């Protein structure tokens, strides 16, 4: 009783509210509970992430700059975290393998198969 603990959140989550909790007695009983300042309840929320560079930067970011004919299709979600765009080939050709890029925390990355 009287001990304090500092809270933190898992990767990709942000702490909102108090990061400190205190162990307090429950109505004079032999039990205790963790408490925090009223109105400052701690919670972990998913981080918003960062926007990615403009579409023109995608090819260089994922290492396909200079591959003739390979292009980037329409952006789904603009440049916000979680946005996606398909890789596209000239008419009559197909992209083999996973063909989607995604904005993750400010960087364009190729989505891995199964994601």
mmCIF file of N, CA and C in Angstrom:
data_model
loop_
_atom_site.group_PDB
_atom_site.id
_atom_site.type_symbol
_atom_site.label_atom_id
_atom_site.label_comp_id
_atom_site.label_asym_id
_atom_site.label_seq_id
_atom_site.Cartn_x
_atom_site.Cartn_y
_atom_site.Cartn_z
ATOM 1 N N UNK A 1 0.856 -1.168 0.000
ATOM 2 C CA UNK A 1 0.000 0.000 0.000
ATOM 3 C C UNK A 1 0.903 1.232 0.000
ATOM 4 N N UNK A 2 0.561 2.171 -0.866
ATOM 5 C CA UNK A 2 1.369 3.378 -1.009
ATOM 6 C C UNK A 2 2.384 3.301 -2.131
ATOM 7 N N UNK A 3 2.562 2.112 -2.700
ATOM 8 C CA UNK A 3 3.500 1.964 -3.816
ATOM 9 C C UNK A 3 2.921 2.609 -5.064
ATOM 10 N N UNK A 4 3.818 3.060 -5.946
ATOM 11 C CA UNK A 4 3.369 3.610 -7.225
ATOM 12 C C UNK A 4 3.988 2.802 -8.352
ATOM 13 N N UNK A 5 3.337 2.828 -9.477
ATOM 14 C CA UNK A 5 3.842 2.147 -10.676
ATOM 15 C C UNK A 5 3.706 3.102 -11.859
ATOM 16 N N UNK A 6 4.633 2.974 -12.786
ATOM 17 C CA UNK A 6 4.594 3.775 -14.010
ATOM 18 C C UNK A 6 4.104 2.887 -15.142
ATOM 19 N N UNK A 7 3.109 3.364 -15.862
ATOM 20 C CA UNK A 7 2.503 2.595 -16.945
ATOM 21 C C UNK A 7 3.111 2.973 -18.285
ATOM 22 N N UNK A 8 3.119 2.025 -19.202
ATOM 23 C CA UNK A 8 3.520 2.285 -20.587
ATOM 24 C C UNK A 8 2.679 1.381 -21.478
ATOM 25 N N UNK A 9 2.711 1.659 -22.768
ATOM 26 C CA UNK A 9 1.906 0.897 -23.722
ATOM 27 C C UNK A 9 2.804 0.111 -24.668
ATOM 28 N N UNK A 10 2.225 -0.890 -25.291
ATOM 29 C CA UNK A 10 2.939 -1.704 -26.272
ATOM 30 C C UNK A 10 3.274 -0.875 -27.511
ATOM 31 N N UNK A 11 4.164 -1.398 -28.329
ATOM 32 C CA UNK A 11 4.573 -0.745 -29.572
ATOM 33 C C UNK A 11 3.337 -0.399 -30.411
ATOM 34 N N UNK A 12 3.383 0.738 -31.066
ATOM 35 C CA UNK A 12 2.309 1.242 -31.924
ATOM 36 C C UNK A 12 1.086 1.740 -31.150
ATOM 37 N N UNK A 13 1.214 1.890 -29.815
ATOM 38 C CA UNK A 13 0.138 2.428 -29.001
ATOM 39 C C UNK A 13 0.686 3.586 -28.166
ATOM 40 N N UNK A 14 -0.183 4.544 -27.869
ATOM 41 C CA UNK A 14 0.187 5.698 -27.067
ATOM 42 C C UNK A 14 -0.642 5.709 -25.796
ATOM 43 N N UNK A 15 0.016 6.101 -24.680
ATOM 44 C CA UNK A 15 -0.684 6.203 -23.405
ATOM 45 C C UNK A 15 -1.435 7.520 -23.341
ATOM 46 N N UNK A 16 -2.693 7.452 -22.977
ATOM 47 C CA UNK A 16 -3.487 8.657 -22.732
ATOM 48 C C UNK A 16 -3.929 8.610 -21.281
ATOM 49 N N UNK A 17 -3.909 9.763 -20.632
ATOM 50 C CA UNK A 17 -4.238 9.816 -19.218
ATOM 51 C C UNK A 17 -2.968 9.703 -18.386
ATOM 52 N N UNK A 18 -3.148 9.415 -17.116
ATOM 53 C CA UNK A 18 -2.025 9.355 -16.178
ATOM 54 C C UNK A 18 -1.123 8.157 -16.469
ATOM 55 N N UNK A 19 0.196 8.359 -16.324
ATOM 56 C CA UNK A 19 1.111 7.235 -16.471
ATOM 57 C C UNK A 19 1.506 6.679 -15.099
ATOM 58 N N UNK A 20 0.918 7.206 -14.030
ATOM 59 C CA UNK A 20 1.210 6.745 -12.666
ATOM 60 C C UNK A 20 -0.058 6.216 -12.009
ATOM 61 N N UNK A 21 0.070 5.090 -11.317
ATOM 62 C CA UNK A 21 -1.015 4.555 -10.498
ATOM 63 C C UNK A 21 -0.448 4.301 -9.102
ATOM 64 N N UNK A 22 -1.319 4.345 -8.098
ATOM 65 C CA UNK A 22 -0.910 4.171 -6.706
ATOM 66 C C UNK A 22 -1.716 3.046 -6.080
ATOM 67 N N UNK A 23 -1.046 2.232 -5.285
ATOM 68 C CA UNK A 23 -1.716 1.158 -4.568
ATOM 69 C C UNK A 23 -2.326 1.745 -3.294
ATOM 70 N N UNK A 24 -3.649 1.635 -3.157
ATOM 71 C CA UNK A 24 -4.339 2.198 -1.998
ATOM 72 C C UNK A 24 -5.204 1.134 -1.317
ATOM 73 N N UNK A 25 -5.393 1.297 -0.001
ATOM 74 C CA UNK A 25 -6.218 0.359 0.759
ATOM 75 C C UNK A 25 -7.677 0.518 0.359
ATOM 76 N N UNK A 26 -8.408 -0.569 0.443
ATOM 77 C CA UNK A 26 -9.835 -0.547 0.125
ATOM 78 C C UNK A 26 -10.607 -0.516 1.445
ATOM 79 N N UNK A 27 -11.176 0.648 1.776
ATOM 80 C CA UNK A 27 -12.023 0.829 2.965
ATOM 81 C C UNK A 27 -11.434 0.194 4.224
ATOM 82 N N UNK A 28 -10.147 0.360 4.447
ATOM 83 C CA UNK A 28 -9.505 -0.141 5.655
ATOM 84 C C UNK A 28 -9.368 -1.649 5.709
ATOM 85 N N UNK A 29 -9.749 -2.325 4.655
ATOM 86 C CA UNK A 29 -9.664 -3.788 4.628
ATOM 87 C C UNK A 29 -8.228 -4.227 4.380
ATOM 88 N N UNK A 30 -8.036 -5.519 4.384
ATOM 89 C CA UNK A 30 -6.712 -6.077 4.114
ATOM 90 C C UNK A 30 -6.456 -6.214 2.620
ATOM 91 N N UNK A 31 -7.263 -5.587 1.821
ATOM 92 C CA UNK A 31 -7.050 -5.646 0.374
ATOM 93 C C UNK A 31 -6.742 -4.250 -0.152
ATOM 94 N N UNK A 32 -6.255 -4.201 -1.371
ATOM 95 C CA UNK A 32 -5.869 -2.915 -1.963
ATOM 96 C C UNK A 32 -6.230 -2.921 -3.440
ATOM 97 N N UNK A 33 -6.155 -1.740 -4.030
ATOM 98 C CA UNK A 33 -6.411 -1.623 -5.468
ATOM 99 C C UNK A 33 -5.515 -0.526 -6.032
ATOM 100 N N UNK A 34 -5.317 -0.566 -7.342
ATOM 101 C CA UNK A 34 -4.549 0.478 -8.028
ATOM 102 C C UNK A 34 -5.492 1.620 -8.351
ATOM 103 N N UNK A 35 -5.081 2.849 -8.032
ATOM 104 C CA UNK A 35 -5.911 4.016 -8.298
ATOM 105 C C UNK A 35 -5.108 5.068 -9.063
ATOM 106 N N UNK A 36 -5.822 6.010 -9.645
ATOM 107 C CA UNK A 36 -5.219 7.113 -10.399
ATOM 108 C C UNK A 36 -6.037 8.354 -10.113
ATOM 109 N N UNK A 37 -5.532 9.511 -10.501
ATOM 110 C CA UNK A 37 -6.268 10.754 -10.291
ATOM 111 C C UNK A 37 -7.615 10.704 -11.001
ATOM 112 N N UNK A 38 -8.656 11.135 -10.319
ATOM 113 C CA UNK A 38 -10.002 11.125 -10.904
ATOM 114 C C UNK A 38 -10.002 11.892 -12.233
ATOM 115 N N UNK A 39 -10.630 11.313 -13.242
ATOM 116 C CA UNK A 39 -10.725 11.950 -14.551
ATOM 117 C C UNK A 39 -9.480 11.772 -15.401
ATOM 118 N N UNK A 40 -8.519 11.020 -14.901
ATOM 119 C CA UNK A 40 -7.270 10.840 -15.644
ATOM 120 C C UNK A 40 -6.986 9.351 -15.848
ATOM 121 N N UNK A 41 -8.040 8.585 -16.136
ATOM 122 C CA UNK A 41 -7.900 7.133 -16.298
ATOM 123 C C UNK A 41 -6.935 6.805 -17.428
ATOM 124 N N UNK A 42 -5.960 5.932 -17.171
ATOM 125 C CA UNK A 42 -5.010 5.568 -18.215
ATOM 126 C C UNK A 42 -5.634 4.616 -19.235
ATOM 127 N N UNK A 43 -5.246 4.778 -20.492
ATOM 128 C CA UNK A 43 -5.660 3.851 -21.540
ATOM 129 C C UNK A 43 -4.633 3.901 -22.671
ATOM 130 N N UNK A 44 -4.534 2.820 -23.402
ATOM 131 C CA UNK A 44 -3.630 2.751 -24.544
ATOM 132 C C UNK A 44 -4.465 2.804 -25.821
ATOM 133 N N UNK A 45 -4.092 3.702 -26.719
ATOM 134 C CA UNK A 45 -4.803 3.836 -27.988
ATOM 135 C C UNK A 45 -3.804 3.684 -29.133
ATOM 136 N N UNK A 46 -4.268 3.142 -30.226
ATOM 137 C CA UNK A 46 -3.405 2.937 -31.397
ATOM 138 C C UNK A 46 -2.850 4.270 -31.868
ATOM 139 N N UNK A 47 -1.544 4.299 -32.121
ATOM 140 C CA UNK A 47 -0.890 5.514 -32.613
ATOM 141 C C UNK A 47 -1.402 5.864 -34.002
ATOM 142 N N UNK A 48 -1.498 7.139 -34.262
ATOM 143 C CA UNK A 48 -1.998 7.604 -35.548
ATOM 144 C C UNK A 48 -0.993 7.342 -36.671
ATOM 145 N N UNK A 49 0.271 7.220 -36.364
ATOM 146 C CA UNK A 49 1.272 7.037 -37.411
ATOM 147 C C UNK A 49 1.583 8.345 -38.110
ATOM 148 N N UNK A 50 2.459 8.286 -39.076
ATOM 149 C CA UNK A 50 2.875 9.480 -39.797
ATOM 150 C C UNK A 50 2.499 9.349 -41.264
ATOM 151 N N UNK A 51 2.282 10.481 -41.902
ATOM 152 C CA UNK A 51 2.028 10.475 -43.334
ATOM 153 C C UNK A 51 3.303 10.123 -44.088
ATOM 154 N N UNK A 52 3.132 9.567 -45.278
ATOM 155 C CA UNK A 52 4.254 9.203 -46.139
ATOM 156 C C UNK A 52 4.551 10.319 -47.134
ATOM 157 N N UNK A 53 5.715 10.245 -47.768
ATOM 158 C CA UNK A 53 6.027 11.218 -48.818
ATOM 159 C C UNK A 53 5.030 11.080 -49.975
ATOM 160 N N UNK A 54 5.012 12.044 -50.904
ATOM 161 C CA UNK A 54 4.090 11.982 -52.035
ATOM 162 C C UNK A 54 4.301 10.746 -52.910
ATOM 163 N N UNK A 55 3.306 10.472 -53.731
ATOM 164 C CA UNK A 55 3.321 9.302 -54.609
ATOM 165 C C UNK A 55 4.595 9.217 -55.447
ATOM 166 N N UNK A 56 5.129 10.340 -55.869
ATOM 167 C CA UNK A 56 6.324 10.351 -56.711
ATOM 168 C C UNK A 56 7.530 9.705 -56.025
ATOM 169 N N UNK A 57 7.522 9.596 -54.706
ATOM 170 C CA UNK A 57 8.658 9.049 -53.964
ATOM 171 C C UNK A 57 8.559 7.543 -53.731
ATOM 172 N N UNK A 58 7.444 6.922 -54.098
ATOM 173 C CA UNK A 58 7.227 5.513 -53.766
ATOM 174 C C UNK A 58 8.248 4.594 -54.435
ATOM 175 N N UNK A 59 8.481 4.745 -55.724
ATOM 176 C CA UNK A 59 9.387 3.830 -56.434
ATOM 177 C C UNK A 59 10.773 3.791 -55.794
ATOM 178 N N UNK A 60 11.304 4.962 -55.462
ATOM 179 C CA UNK A 60 12.622 5.001 -54.828
ATOM 180 C C UNK A 60 12.570 4.391 -53.429
ATOM 181 N N UNK A 61 11.509 4.652 -52.700
ATOM 182 C CA UNK A 61 11.388 4.164 -51.319
ATOM 183 C C UNK A 61 11.376 2.645 -51.242
ATOM 184 N N UNK A 62 10.775 1.986 -52.219
ATOM 185 C CA UNK A 62 10.678 0.524 -52.165
ATOM 186 C C UNK A 62 11.704 -0.165 -53.056
ATOM 187 N N UNK A 63 12.620 0.602 -53.647
ATOM 188 C CA UNK A 63 13.724 0.021 -54.404
ATOM 189 C C UNK A 63 13.394 -0.453 -55.806
ATOM 190 N N UNK A 64 12.404 0.174 -56.459
ATOM 191 C CA UNK A 64 12.066 -0.240 -57.827
ATOM 192 C C UNK A 64 12.268 0.890 -58.824
ATOM 193 N N UNK A 65 12.955 1.937 -58.417
ATOM 194 C CA UNK A 65 13.199 3.061 -59.319
ATOM 195 C C UNK A 65 14.029 2.566 -60.496
ATOM 196 N N UNK A 66 13.654 2.934 -61.681
ATOM 197 C CA UNK A 66 14.402 2.551 -62.873
ATOM 198 C C UNK A 66 13.925 1.276 -63.536
ATOM 199 N N UNK A 67 12.948 0.580 -62.965
ATOM 200 C CA UNK A 67 12.410 -0.614 -63.625
ATOM 201 C C UNK A 67 11.422 -0.133 -64.677
ATOM 202 N N UNK A 68 11.771 -0.367 -65.924
ATOM 203 C CA UNK A 68 10.991 0.164 -67.045
ATOM 204 C C UNK A 68 9.539 -0.297 -67.003
ATOM 205 N N UNK A 69 8.637 0.651 -67.117
ATOM 206 C CA UNK A 69 7.218 0.363 -67.246
ATOM 207 C C UNK A 69 6.480 0.122 -65.949
ATOM 208 N N UNK A 70 7.189 -0.202 -64.871
ATOM 209 C CA UNK A 70 6.503 -0.470 -63.611
ATOM 210 C C UNK A 70 6.031 0.848 -63.010
ATOM 211 N N UNK A 71 4.764 0.895 -62.651
ATOM 212 C CA UNK A 71 4.199 2.132 -62.127
ATOM 213 C C UNK A 71 3.443 1.916 -60.838
ATOM 214 N N UNK A 72 2.939 3.005 -60.298
ATOM 215 C CA UNK A 72 2.151 2.985 -59.071
ATOM 216 C C UNK A 72 0.732 3.399 -59.416
ATOM 217 N N UNK A 73 -0.224 2.555 -59.052
ATOM 218 C CA UNK A 73 -1.627 2.852 -59.333
ATOM 219 C C UNK A 73 -2.175 3.901 -58.379
ATOM 220 N N UNK A 74 -3.495 4.098 -58.404
ATOM 221 C CA UNK A 74 -4.126 5.113 -57.563
ATOM 222 C C UNK A 74 -3.915 4.831 -56.077
ATOM 223 N N UNK A 75 -3.706 5.896 -55.312
ATOM 224 C CA UNK A 75 -3.542 5.767 -53.866
ATOM 225 C C UNK A 75 -4.898 5.580 -53.207
ATOM 226 N N UNK A 76 -4.979 4.620 -52.302
ATOM 227 C CA UNK A 76 -6.185 4.398 -51.507
ATOM 228 C C UNK A 76 -5.888 4.933 -50.113
ATOM 229 N N UNK A 77 -6.332 6.147 -49.807
ATOM 230 C CA UNK A 77 -6.078 6.754 -48.506
ATOM 231 C C UNK A 77 -5.052 7.865 -48.558
ATOM 232 N N UNK A 78 -4.714 8.313 -49.761
ATOM 233 C CA UNK A 78 -3.748 9.400 -49.893
ATOM 234 C C UNK A 78 -2.379 8.982 -49.400
ATOM 235 N N UNK A 79 -1.749 9.822 -48.587
ATOM 236 C CA UNK A 79 -0.434 9.497 -48.043
ATOM 237 C C UNK A 79 -0.501 9.268 -46.528
ATOM 238 N N UNK A 80 -1.702 9.025 -46.012
ATOM 239 C CA UNK A 80 -1.884 8.795 -44.572
ATOM 240 C C UNK A 80 -1.373 7.414 -44.182
ATOM 241 N N UNK A 81 -1.029 7.255 -42.903
ATOM 242 C CA UNK A 81 -0.606 5.964 -42.392
ATOM 243 C C UNK A 81 -1.670 4.918 -42.724
ATOM 244 N N UNK A 82 -1.257 3.796 -43.292
ATOM 245 C CA UNK A 82 -2.187 2.733 -43.673
ATOM 246 C C UNK A 82 -2.668 2.817 -45.115
ATOM 247 N N UNK A 83 -2.342 3.902 -45.827
ATOM 248 C CA UNK A 83 -2.747 4.036 -47.235
ATOM 249 C C UNK A 83 -2.061 2.948 -48.062
ATOM 250 N N UNK A 84 -2.695 2.552 -49.151
ATOM 251 C CA UNK A 84 -2.125 1.532 -50.039
ATOM 252 C C UNK A 84 -2.209 1.992 -51.488
ATOM 253 N N UNK A 85 -1.400 1.348 -52.324
ATOM 254 C CA UNK A 85 -1.442 1.592 -53.765
ATOM 255 C C UNK A 85 -0.941 0.329 -54.466
ATOM 256 N N UNK A 86 -1.559 -0.039 -55.592
ATOM 257 C CA UNK A 86 -1.094 -1.210 -56.327
ATOM 258 C C UNK A 86 0.096 -0.874 -57.222
ATOM 259 N N UNK A 87 0.961 -1.856 -57.454
ATOM 260 C CA UNK A 87 1.984 -1.736 -58.486
ATOM 261 C C UNK A 87 1.316 -2.149 -59.787
ATOM 262 N N UNK A 88 1.601 -1.440 -60.857
ATOM 263 C CA UNK A 88 0.975 -1.750 -62.148
ATOM 264 C C UNK A 88 2.036 -1.861 -63.238
ATOM 265 N N UNK A 89 1.759 -2.714 -64.218
ATOM 266 C CA UNK A 89 2.642 -2.908 -65.365
ATOM 267 C C UNK A 89 1.982 -2.337 -66.616
ATOM 268 N N UNK A 90 2.777 -2.157 -67.662
ATOM 269 C CA UNK A 90 2.184 -1.735 -68.931
ATOM 270 C C UNK A 90 1.150 -2.760 -69.405
ATOM 271 N N UNK A 91 0.252 -2.330 -70.265
ATOM 272 C CA UNK A 91 -0.791 -3.197 -70.796
ATOM 273 C C UNK A 91 -0.190 -4.497 -71.333
ATOM 274 N N UNK A 92 -0.817 -5.606 -70.956
ATOM 275 C CA UNK A 92 -0.393 -6.908 -71.439
ATOM 276 C C UNK A 92 0.633 -7.585 -70.550
ATOM 277 N N UNK A 93 1.102 -6.927 -69.510
ATOM 278 C CA UNK A 93 2.068 -7.538 -68.597
ATOM 279 C C UNK A 93 1.464 -7.604 -67.203
ATOM 280 N N UNK A 94 1.905 -8.589 -66.407
ATOM 281 C CA UNK A 94 1.385 -8.763 -65.056
ATOM 282 C C UNK A 94 2.509 -8.653 -64.037
ATOM 283 N N UNK A 95 2.226 -8.070 -62.898
ATOM 284 C CA UNK A 95 3.175 -8.055 -61.785
ATOM 285 C C UNK A 95 3.103 -9.420 -61.123
ATOM 286 N N UNK A 96 4.256 -10.035 -60.887
ATOM 287 C CA UNK A 96 4.271 -11.323 -60.198
ATOM 288 C C UNK A 96 4.536 -11.107 -58.721
ATOM 289 N N UNK A 97 3.883 -11.897 -57.873
ATOM 290 C CA UNK A 97 4.036 -11.757 -56.429
ATOM 291 C C UNK A 97 3.111 -10.687 -55.895
ATOM 292 N N UNK A 98 3.365 -10.284 -54.646
ATOM 293 C CA UNK A 98 2.525 -9.266 -54.018
ATOM 294 C C UNK A 98 2.733 -7.950 -54.747
ATOM 295 N N UNK A 99 1.662 -7.256 -55.038
ATOM 296 C CA UNK A 99 1.748 -6.059 -55.869
ATOM 297 C C UNK A 99 1.124 -4.845 -55.194
ATOM 298 N N UNK A 100 1.361 -4.691 -53.881
ATOM 299 C CA UNK A 100 0.780 -3.568 -53.161
ATOM 300 C C UNK A 100 1.834 -2.911 -52.278
ATOM 301 N N UNK A 101 1.845 -1.573 -52.262
ATOM 302 C CA UNK A 101 2.686 -0.839 -51.316
ATOM 303 C C UNK A 101 1.779 -0.233 -50.258
ATOM 304 N N UNK A 102 2.339 -0.030 -49.071
ATOM 305 C CA UNK A 102 1.552 0.510 -47.956
ATOM 306 C C UNK A 102 2.381 1.546 -47.206
ATOM 307 N N UNK A 103 1.707 2.584 -46.731
ATOM 308 C CA UNK A 103 2.343 3.598 -45.892
ATOM 309 C C UNK A 103 2.325 3.104 -44.449
ATOM 310 N N UNK A 104 3.525 2.930 -43.877
ATOM 311 C CA UNK A 104 3.645 2.493 -42.482
ATOM 312 C C UNK A 104 4.552 3.460 -41.731
ATOM 313 N N UNK A 105 3.968 4.191 -40.812
ATOM 314 C CA UNK A 105 4.727 5.129 -39.979
ATOM 315 C C UNK A 105 5.659 6.016 -40.783
ATOM 316 N N UNK A 106 5.136 6.583 -41.852
ATOM 317 C CA UNK A 106 5.888 7.564 -42.628
ATOM 318 C C UNK A 106 6.783 6.992 -43.712
ATOM 319 N N UNK A 107 6.719 5.668 -43.957
ATOM 320 C CA UNK A 107 7.552 5.059 -44.993
ATOM 321 C C UNK A 107 6.708 4.161 -45.892
ATOM 322 N N UNK A 108 6.983 4.229 -47.193
ATOM 323 C CA UNK A 108 6.331 3.321 -48.137
ATOM 324 C C UNK A 108 7.068 1.989 -48.102
ATOM 325 N N UNK A 109 6.314 0.881 -47.943
ATOM 326 C CA UNK A 109 6.901 -0.456 -47.911
ATOM 327 C C UNK A 109 6.061 -1.386 -48.786
ATOM 328 N N UNK A 110 6.713 -2.415 -49.324
ATOM 329 C CA UNK A 110 5.980 -3.453 -50.040
ATOM 330 C C UNK A 110 5.269 -4.308 -49.013
ATOM 331 N N UNK A 111 3.975 -4.563 -49.205
ATOM 332 C CA UNK A 111 3.264 -5.450 -48.297
ATOM 333 C C UNK A 111 3.787 -6.865 -48.538
ATOM 334 N N UNK A 112 3.979 -7.593 -47.477
ATOM 335 C CA UNK A 112 4.439 -8.985 -47.573
ATOM 336 C C UNK A 112 3.239 -9.889 -47.864
ATOM 337 N N UNK A 113 3.497 -10.983 -48.557
ATOM 338 C CA UNK A 113 2.392 -11.897 -48.878
ATOM 339 C C UNK A 113 1.698 -12.329 -47.597
ATOM 340 N N UNK A 114 0.394 -12.333 -47.618
ATOM 341 C CA UNK A 114 -0.416 -12.765 -46.482
ATOM 342 C C UNK A 114 -0.784 -11.634 -45.530
ATOM 343 N N UNK A 115 -0.263 -10.437 -45.727
ATOM 344 C CA UNK A 115 -0.614 -9.321 -44.840
ATOM 345 C C UNK A 115 -1.946 -8.730 -45.253
#
